Coordinates of C-alpha atoms and ligand atoms in Angstrom, one line a residue:
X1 CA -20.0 14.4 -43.5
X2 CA -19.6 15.6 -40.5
X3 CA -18.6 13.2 -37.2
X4 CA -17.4 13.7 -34.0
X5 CA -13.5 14.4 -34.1
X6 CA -12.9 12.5 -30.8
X7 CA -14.6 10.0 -29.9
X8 CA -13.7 8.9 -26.1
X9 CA -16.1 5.8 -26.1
X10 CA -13.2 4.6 -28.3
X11 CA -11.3 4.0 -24.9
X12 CA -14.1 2.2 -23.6
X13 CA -14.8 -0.1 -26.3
X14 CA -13.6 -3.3 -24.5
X15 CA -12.8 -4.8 -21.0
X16 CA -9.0 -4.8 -22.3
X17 CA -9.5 -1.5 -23.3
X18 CA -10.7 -0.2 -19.8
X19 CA -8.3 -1.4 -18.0
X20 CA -5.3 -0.8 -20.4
X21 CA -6.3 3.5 -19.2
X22 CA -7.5 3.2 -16.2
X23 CA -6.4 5.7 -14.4
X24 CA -6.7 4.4 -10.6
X25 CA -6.9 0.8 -9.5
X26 CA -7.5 -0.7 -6.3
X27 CA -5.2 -3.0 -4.4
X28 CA -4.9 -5.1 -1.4
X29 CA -1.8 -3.9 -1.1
X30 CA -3.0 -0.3 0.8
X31 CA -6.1 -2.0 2.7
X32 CA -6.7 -2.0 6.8
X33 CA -8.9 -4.5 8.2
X34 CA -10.3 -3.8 11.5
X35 CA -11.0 -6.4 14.2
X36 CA -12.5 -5.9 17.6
X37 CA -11.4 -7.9 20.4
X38 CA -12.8 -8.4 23.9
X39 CA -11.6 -10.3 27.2
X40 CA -13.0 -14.3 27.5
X41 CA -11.6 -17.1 25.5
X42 CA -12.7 -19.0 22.5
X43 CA -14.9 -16.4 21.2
X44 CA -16.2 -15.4 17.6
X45 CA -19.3 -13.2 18.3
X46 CA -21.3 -11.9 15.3
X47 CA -21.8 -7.9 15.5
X48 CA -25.2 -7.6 16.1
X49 CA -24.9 -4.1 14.1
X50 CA -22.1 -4.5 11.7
X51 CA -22.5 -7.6 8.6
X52 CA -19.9 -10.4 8.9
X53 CA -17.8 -8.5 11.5
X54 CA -17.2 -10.2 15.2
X55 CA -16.0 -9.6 18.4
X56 CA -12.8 -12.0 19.0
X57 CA -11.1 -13.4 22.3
X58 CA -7.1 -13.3 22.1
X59 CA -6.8 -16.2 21.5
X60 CA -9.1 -16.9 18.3
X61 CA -8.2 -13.5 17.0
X62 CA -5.0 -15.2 16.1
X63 CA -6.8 -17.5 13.1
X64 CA -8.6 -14.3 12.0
X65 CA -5.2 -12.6 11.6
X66 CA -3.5 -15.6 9.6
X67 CA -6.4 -15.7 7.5
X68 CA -6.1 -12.3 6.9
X69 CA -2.2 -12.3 6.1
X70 CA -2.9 -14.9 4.0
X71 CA -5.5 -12.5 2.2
X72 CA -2.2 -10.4 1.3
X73 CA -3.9 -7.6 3.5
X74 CA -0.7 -5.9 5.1
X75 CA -1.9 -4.5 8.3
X76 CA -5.1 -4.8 10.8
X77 CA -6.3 -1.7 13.1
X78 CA -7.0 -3.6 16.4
X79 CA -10.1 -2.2 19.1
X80 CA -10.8 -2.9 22.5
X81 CA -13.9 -4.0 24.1
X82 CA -12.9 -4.1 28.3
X83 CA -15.1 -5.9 30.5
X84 CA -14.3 -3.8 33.0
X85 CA -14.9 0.6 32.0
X86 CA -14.4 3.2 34.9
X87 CA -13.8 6.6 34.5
X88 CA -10.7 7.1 33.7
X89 CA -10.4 4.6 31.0
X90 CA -7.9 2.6 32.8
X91 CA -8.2 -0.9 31.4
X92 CA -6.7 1.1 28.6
X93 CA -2.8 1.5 28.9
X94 CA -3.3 -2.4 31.2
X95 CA 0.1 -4.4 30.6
X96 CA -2.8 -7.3 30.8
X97 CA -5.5 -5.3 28.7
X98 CA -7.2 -7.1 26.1
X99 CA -5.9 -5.3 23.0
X100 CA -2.0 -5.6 24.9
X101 CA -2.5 -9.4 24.7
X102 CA -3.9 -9.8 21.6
X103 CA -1.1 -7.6 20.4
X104 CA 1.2 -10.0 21.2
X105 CA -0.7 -13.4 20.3
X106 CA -0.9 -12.2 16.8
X107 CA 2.8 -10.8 16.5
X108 CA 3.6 -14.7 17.4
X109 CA 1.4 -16.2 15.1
X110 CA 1.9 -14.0 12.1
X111 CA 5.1 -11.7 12.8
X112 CA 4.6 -10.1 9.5
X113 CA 1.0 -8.6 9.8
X114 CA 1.5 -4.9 11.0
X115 CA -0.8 -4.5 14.3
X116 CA -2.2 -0.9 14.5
X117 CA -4.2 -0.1 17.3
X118 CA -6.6 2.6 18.1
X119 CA -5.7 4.7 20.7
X120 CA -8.9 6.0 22.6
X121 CA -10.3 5.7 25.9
X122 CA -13.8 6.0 24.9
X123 CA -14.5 2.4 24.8
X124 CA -12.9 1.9 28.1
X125 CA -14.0 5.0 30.3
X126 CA -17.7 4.7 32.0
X127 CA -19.4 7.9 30.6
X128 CA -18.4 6.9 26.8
X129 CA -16.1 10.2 26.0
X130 CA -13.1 10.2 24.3
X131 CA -11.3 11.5 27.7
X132 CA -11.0 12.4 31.0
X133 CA -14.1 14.8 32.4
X134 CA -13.8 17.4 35.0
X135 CA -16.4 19.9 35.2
X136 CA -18.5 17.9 32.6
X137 CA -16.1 18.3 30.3
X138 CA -13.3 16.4 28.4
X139 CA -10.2 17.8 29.6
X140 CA -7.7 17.7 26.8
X141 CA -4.3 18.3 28.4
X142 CA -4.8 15.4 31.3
X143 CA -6.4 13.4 28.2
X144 CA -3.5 13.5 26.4
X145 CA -1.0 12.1 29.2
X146 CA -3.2 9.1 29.2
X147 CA -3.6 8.5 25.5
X148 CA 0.3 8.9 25.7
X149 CA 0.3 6.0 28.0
X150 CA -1.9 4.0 26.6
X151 CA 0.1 4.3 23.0
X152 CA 3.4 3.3 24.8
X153 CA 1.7 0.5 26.4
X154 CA 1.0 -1.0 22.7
X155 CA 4.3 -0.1 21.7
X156 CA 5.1 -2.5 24.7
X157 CA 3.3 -4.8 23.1
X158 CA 4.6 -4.9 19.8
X159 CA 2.1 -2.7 17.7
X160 CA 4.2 -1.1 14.6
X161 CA 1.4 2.3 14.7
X162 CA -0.3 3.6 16.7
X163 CA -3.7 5.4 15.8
X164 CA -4.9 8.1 18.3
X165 CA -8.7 8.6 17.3
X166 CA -9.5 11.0 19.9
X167 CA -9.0 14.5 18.7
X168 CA -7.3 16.5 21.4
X169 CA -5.1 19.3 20.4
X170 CA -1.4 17.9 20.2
X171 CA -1.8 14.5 20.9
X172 CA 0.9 13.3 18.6
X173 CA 3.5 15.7 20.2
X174 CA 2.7 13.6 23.9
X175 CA 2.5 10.4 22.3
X176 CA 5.7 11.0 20.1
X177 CA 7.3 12.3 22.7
X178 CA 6.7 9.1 25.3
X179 CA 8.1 7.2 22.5
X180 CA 11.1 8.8 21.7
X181 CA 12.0 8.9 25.6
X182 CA 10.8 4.9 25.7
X183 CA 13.3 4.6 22.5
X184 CA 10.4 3.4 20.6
X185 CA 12.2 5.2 17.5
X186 CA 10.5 3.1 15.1
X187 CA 6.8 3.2 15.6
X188 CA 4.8 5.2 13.3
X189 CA 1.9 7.4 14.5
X190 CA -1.4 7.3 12.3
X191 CA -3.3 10.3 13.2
X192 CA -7.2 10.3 13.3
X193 CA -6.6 13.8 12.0
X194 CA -9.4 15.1 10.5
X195 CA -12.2 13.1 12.1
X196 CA -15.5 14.4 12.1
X197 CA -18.1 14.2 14.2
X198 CA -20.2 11.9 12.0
X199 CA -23.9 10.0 12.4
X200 CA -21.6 7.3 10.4
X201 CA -19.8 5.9 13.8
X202 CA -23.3 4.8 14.8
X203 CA -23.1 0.6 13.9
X204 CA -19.7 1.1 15.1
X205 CA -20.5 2.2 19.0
X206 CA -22.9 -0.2 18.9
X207 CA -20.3 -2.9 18.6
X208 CA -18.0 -1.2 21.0
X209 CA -20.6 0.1 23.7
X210 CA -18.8 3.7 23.2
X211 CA -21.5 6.0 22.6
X212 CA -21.5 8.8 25.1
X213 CA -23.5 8.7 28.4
X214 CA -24.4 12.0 28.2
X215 CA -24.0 15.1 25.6
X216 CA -22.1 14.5 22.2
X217 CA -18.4 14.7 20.9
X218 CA -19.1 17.7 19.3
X219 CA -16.2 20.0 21.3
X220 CA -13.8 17.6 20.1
X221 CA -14.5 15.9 16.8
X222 CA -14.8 18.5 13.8
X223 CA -17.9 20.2 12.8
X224 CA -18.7 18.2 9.2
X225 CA -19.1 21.9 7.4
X226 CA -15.3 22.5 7.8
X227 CA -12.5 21.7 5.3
X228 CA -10.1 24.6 5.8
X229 CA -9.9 23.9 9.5
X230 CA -9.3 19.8 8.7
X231 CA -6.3 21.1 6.7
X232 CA -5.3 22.7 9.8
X233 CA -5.4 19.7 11.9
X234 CA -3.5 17.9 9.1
X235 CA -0.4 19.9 9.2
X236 CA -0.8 20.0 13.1
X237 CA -0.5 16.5 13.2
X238 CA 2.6 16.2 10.6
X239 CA 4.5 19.0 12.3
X240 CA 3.8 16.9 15.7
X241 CA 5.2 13.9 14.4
X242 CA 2.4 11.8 12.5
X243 CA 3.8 9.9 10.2
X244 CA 0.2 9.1 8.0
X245 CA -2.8 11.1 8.6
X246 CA -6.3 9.7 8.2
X247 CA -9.3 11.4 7.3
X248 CA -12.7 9.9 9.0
X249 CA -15.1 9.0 7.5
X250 CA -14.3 8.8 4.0
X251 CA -17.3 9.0 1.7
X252 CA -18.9 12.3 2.9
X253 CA -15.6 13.9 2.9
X254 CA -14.0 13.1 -0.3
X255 CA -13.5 16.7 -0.9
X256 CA -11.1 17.0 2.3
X257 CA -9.3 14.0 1.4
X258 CA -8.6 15.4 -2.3
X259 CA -7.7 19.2 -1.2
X260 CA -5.4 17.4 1.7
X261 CA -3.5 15.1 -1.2
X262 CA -3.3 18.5 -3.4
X263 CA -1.3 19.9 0.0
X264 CA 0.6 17.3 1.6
X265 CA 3.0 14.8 0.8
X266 CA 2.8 11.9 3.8
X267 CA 0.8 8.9 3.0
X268 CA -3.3 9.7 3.5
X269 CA -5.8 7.1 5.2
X270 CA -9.0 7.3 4.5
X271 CA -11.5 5.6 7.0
X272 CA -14.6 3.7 5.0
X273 CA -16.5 3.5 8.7
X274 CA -19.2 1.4 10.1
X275 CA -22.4 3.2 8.7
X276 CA -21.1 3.7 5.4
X277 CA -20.0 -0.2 5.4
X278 CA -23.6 -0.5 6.5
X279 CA -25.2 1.2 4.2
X280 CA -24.1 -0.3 1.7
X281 CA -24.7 -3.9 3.4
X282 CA -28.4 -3.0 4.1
X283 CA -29.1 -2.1 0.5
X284 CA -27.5 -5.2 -0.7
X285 CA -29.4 -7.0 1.6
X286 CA -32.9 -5.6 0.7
X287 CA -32.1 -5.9 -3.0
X288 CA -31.7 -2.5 -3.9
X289 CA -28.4 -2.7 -5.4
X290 CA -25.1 -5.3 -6.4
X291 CA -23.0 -5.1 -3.2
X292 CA -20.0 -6.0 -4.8
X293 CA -20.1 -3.4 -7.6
X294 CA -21.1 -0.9 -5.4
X295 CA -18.2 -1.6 -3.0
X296 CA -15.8 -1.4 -5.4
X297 CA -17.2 1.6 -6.7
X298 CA -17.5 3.1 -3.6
X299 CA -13.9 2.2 -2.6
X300 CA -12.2 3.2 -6.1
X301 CA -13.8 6.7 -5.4
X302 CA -12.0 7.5 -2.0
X303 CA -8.5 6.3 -4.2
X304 CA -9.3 8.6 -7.0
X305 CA -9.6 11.4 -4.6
X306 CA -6.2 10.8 -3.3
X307 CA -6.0 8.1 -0.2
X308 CA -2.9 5.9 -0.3
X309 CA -4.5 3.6 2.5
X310 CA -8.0 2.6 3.2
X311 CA -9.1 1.3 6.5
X312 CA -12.5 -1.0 5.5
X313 CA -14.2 -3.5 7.1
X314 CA -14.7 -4.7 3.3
X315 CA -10.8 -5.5 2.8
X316 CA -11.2 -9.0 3.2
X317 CA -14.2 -8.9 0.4
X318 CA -12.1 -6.9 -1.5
X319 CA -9.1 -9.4 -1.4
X320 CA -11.6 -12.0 -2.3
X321 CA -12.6 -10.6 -5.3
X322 CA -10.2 -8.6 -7.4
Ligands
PBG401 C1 -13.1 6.0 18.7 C2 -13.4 5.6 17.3 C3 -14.6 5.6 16.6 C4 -14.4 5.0 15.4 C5 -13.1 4.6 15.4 N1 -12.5 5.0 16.5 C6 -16.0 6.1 16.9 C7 -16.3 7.3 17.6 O1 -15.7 8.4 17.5 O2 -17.4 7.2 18.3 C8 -15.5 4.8 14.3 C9 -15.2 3.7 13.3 C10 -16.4 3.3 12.5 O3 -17.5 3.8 12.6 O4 -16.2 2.4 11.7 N2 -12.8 7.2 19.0

């Protein structure tokens, strides 16, 4: 008689059974919610463009961030929506901005949280670009004085990391520098290290009013074809002084994130963005498929790659639910 000498379905054969091998398992414990606050008071907005996300005052962003502690999510990646954008990007590194205050309501309410914030001016400067123009074009080395200041005016605040999204070359050498010389010895910096210029952002500039006025971020966020070059900007970023690096987003580019844990050893973020949140929202939605499953499937994949940390507008479903 002839059978099959190994039969792997044996491993399968039960729910106790799956999860006694299971090889990678998700867990609140390396989640990043992301909340978006704006100036007013007493606000909870709906995102037109983004399912069960909303834009918060400084004030109610407070409850969202117990709530979310409570959750046992560890950390939240804070954004800023100005009322006020000029060209420069100023309301930015404000000791009275709207991501500086909120900073510092939730450190009071919930001192454990860790507050990470974005560090960008493209939702604060007038023409929607990541930095400063001159000659119609984003001008890295005065960009990256002003992202410097606008990190050390969250550390000011009380943020625990900072998160420069932007993508000008040695960013994390200014900002780490301003916060060595500020004796800010403690902050981490979580570099947007290899982020790609991605039709994914879209719900997400939407909610922020960031799209660019004119042309594309194309000379500064990576060309979605490259993976060697994304390795390059990894170890730039390390030797600079990140202290995590994140790849952005996370589902087209699960090949990057797994060659990146094959060469470095610092904790890796991957960041689930808006659209592919979306996507997966709008085919729940119109019936096409079981949202939770899919989540969970979709988030277990970017672990099994090799991310240590997701950032996922999904972490308070996820917390939720397993
Ligand atoms: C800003 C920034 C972007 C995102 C995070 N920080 C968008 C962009 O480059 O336009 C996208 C996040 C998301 O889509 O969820 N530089």
């Amino acid at each position: 008689m002839s059978f099959p000498k190994i039969r792997l379905r044996r491993l399968r054969s039960s729910a106790s059974m799956r999860r006694l091998v299971r090889e990678t398992t998700l867990s609140v414990d390396n989640l990043v919610y992301p909340l978006f606050v704006r100036e007013g008071s007493e606000l909870k907005e709906p995102i037109k463009s983004m399912t069960d996300c909303f834009h918060f005052s400084s004030d109610t962003v407070t409850a969202e961030a117990v709530e979310v502690a409570a959750l046992g999510i560890p950390a939240v990646l804070l954004f800023g929506l100005p009322d006020k954008k000029d060209e420069i990007g100023s309301q930015a590194w404000a000791e009275t901005g709207v991501v500086q205050r909120s900073i510092k309501e939730i450190k009071k309410a919930v001192p454990d949280l860790l507050v990470i914030t974005d560090v960008c001016l493209c939702g604060y400067t007038s023409n929607g670009h990541c930095g400063v123009i001159k000659d119609n074009k984003v001008d890295n080395d005065a960009t990256c004085e002003l992202l410097a200041k606008v990190a050390l005016s969250h550390a000011y605040a009380g943020a625990d990391i900072v998160a420069p999204s932007d993508m000008m070359d040695g960013r994390v050498k200014y900002i780490r520098e301003a916060l060595e010389e500020n004796n800010f010895h403690d902050i981490a910096i979580m570099s947007y290290s290899a982020k790609f210029a991605s039709a994914f952002y879209g719900p997400f500039r939407d909610a922020l009013d960031s799209a660019p006025v004119f042309g594309d971020r194309k000379t500064y966020q990576m060309d979605s074809a490259n993976a060697r070059q994304a390795l390059a900007e990894i170890a730039l970023d390390i030797e600079e002084g990140a202290d995590i690096v994140i790849i952005k987003p996370a589902l087209p580019y699960l090949d990057i994130i797994y060659r990146a844990r094959q060469r470095f050893d610092c904790p890796i973020a991957a960041y689930n963005v808006s659209g592919e949140y979306m996507m997966l929202n709008s085919a729940g939605e119109a019936g096409l498929l079981d949202k939770q499953q899919a989540m969970l499937e979709m988030l277990t994949s970017i672990k099994r790659a090799g991310a240590d940390i997701i950032i996922t507008y999904f972490a308070k479903d996820v917390a939720k639910g397993i």
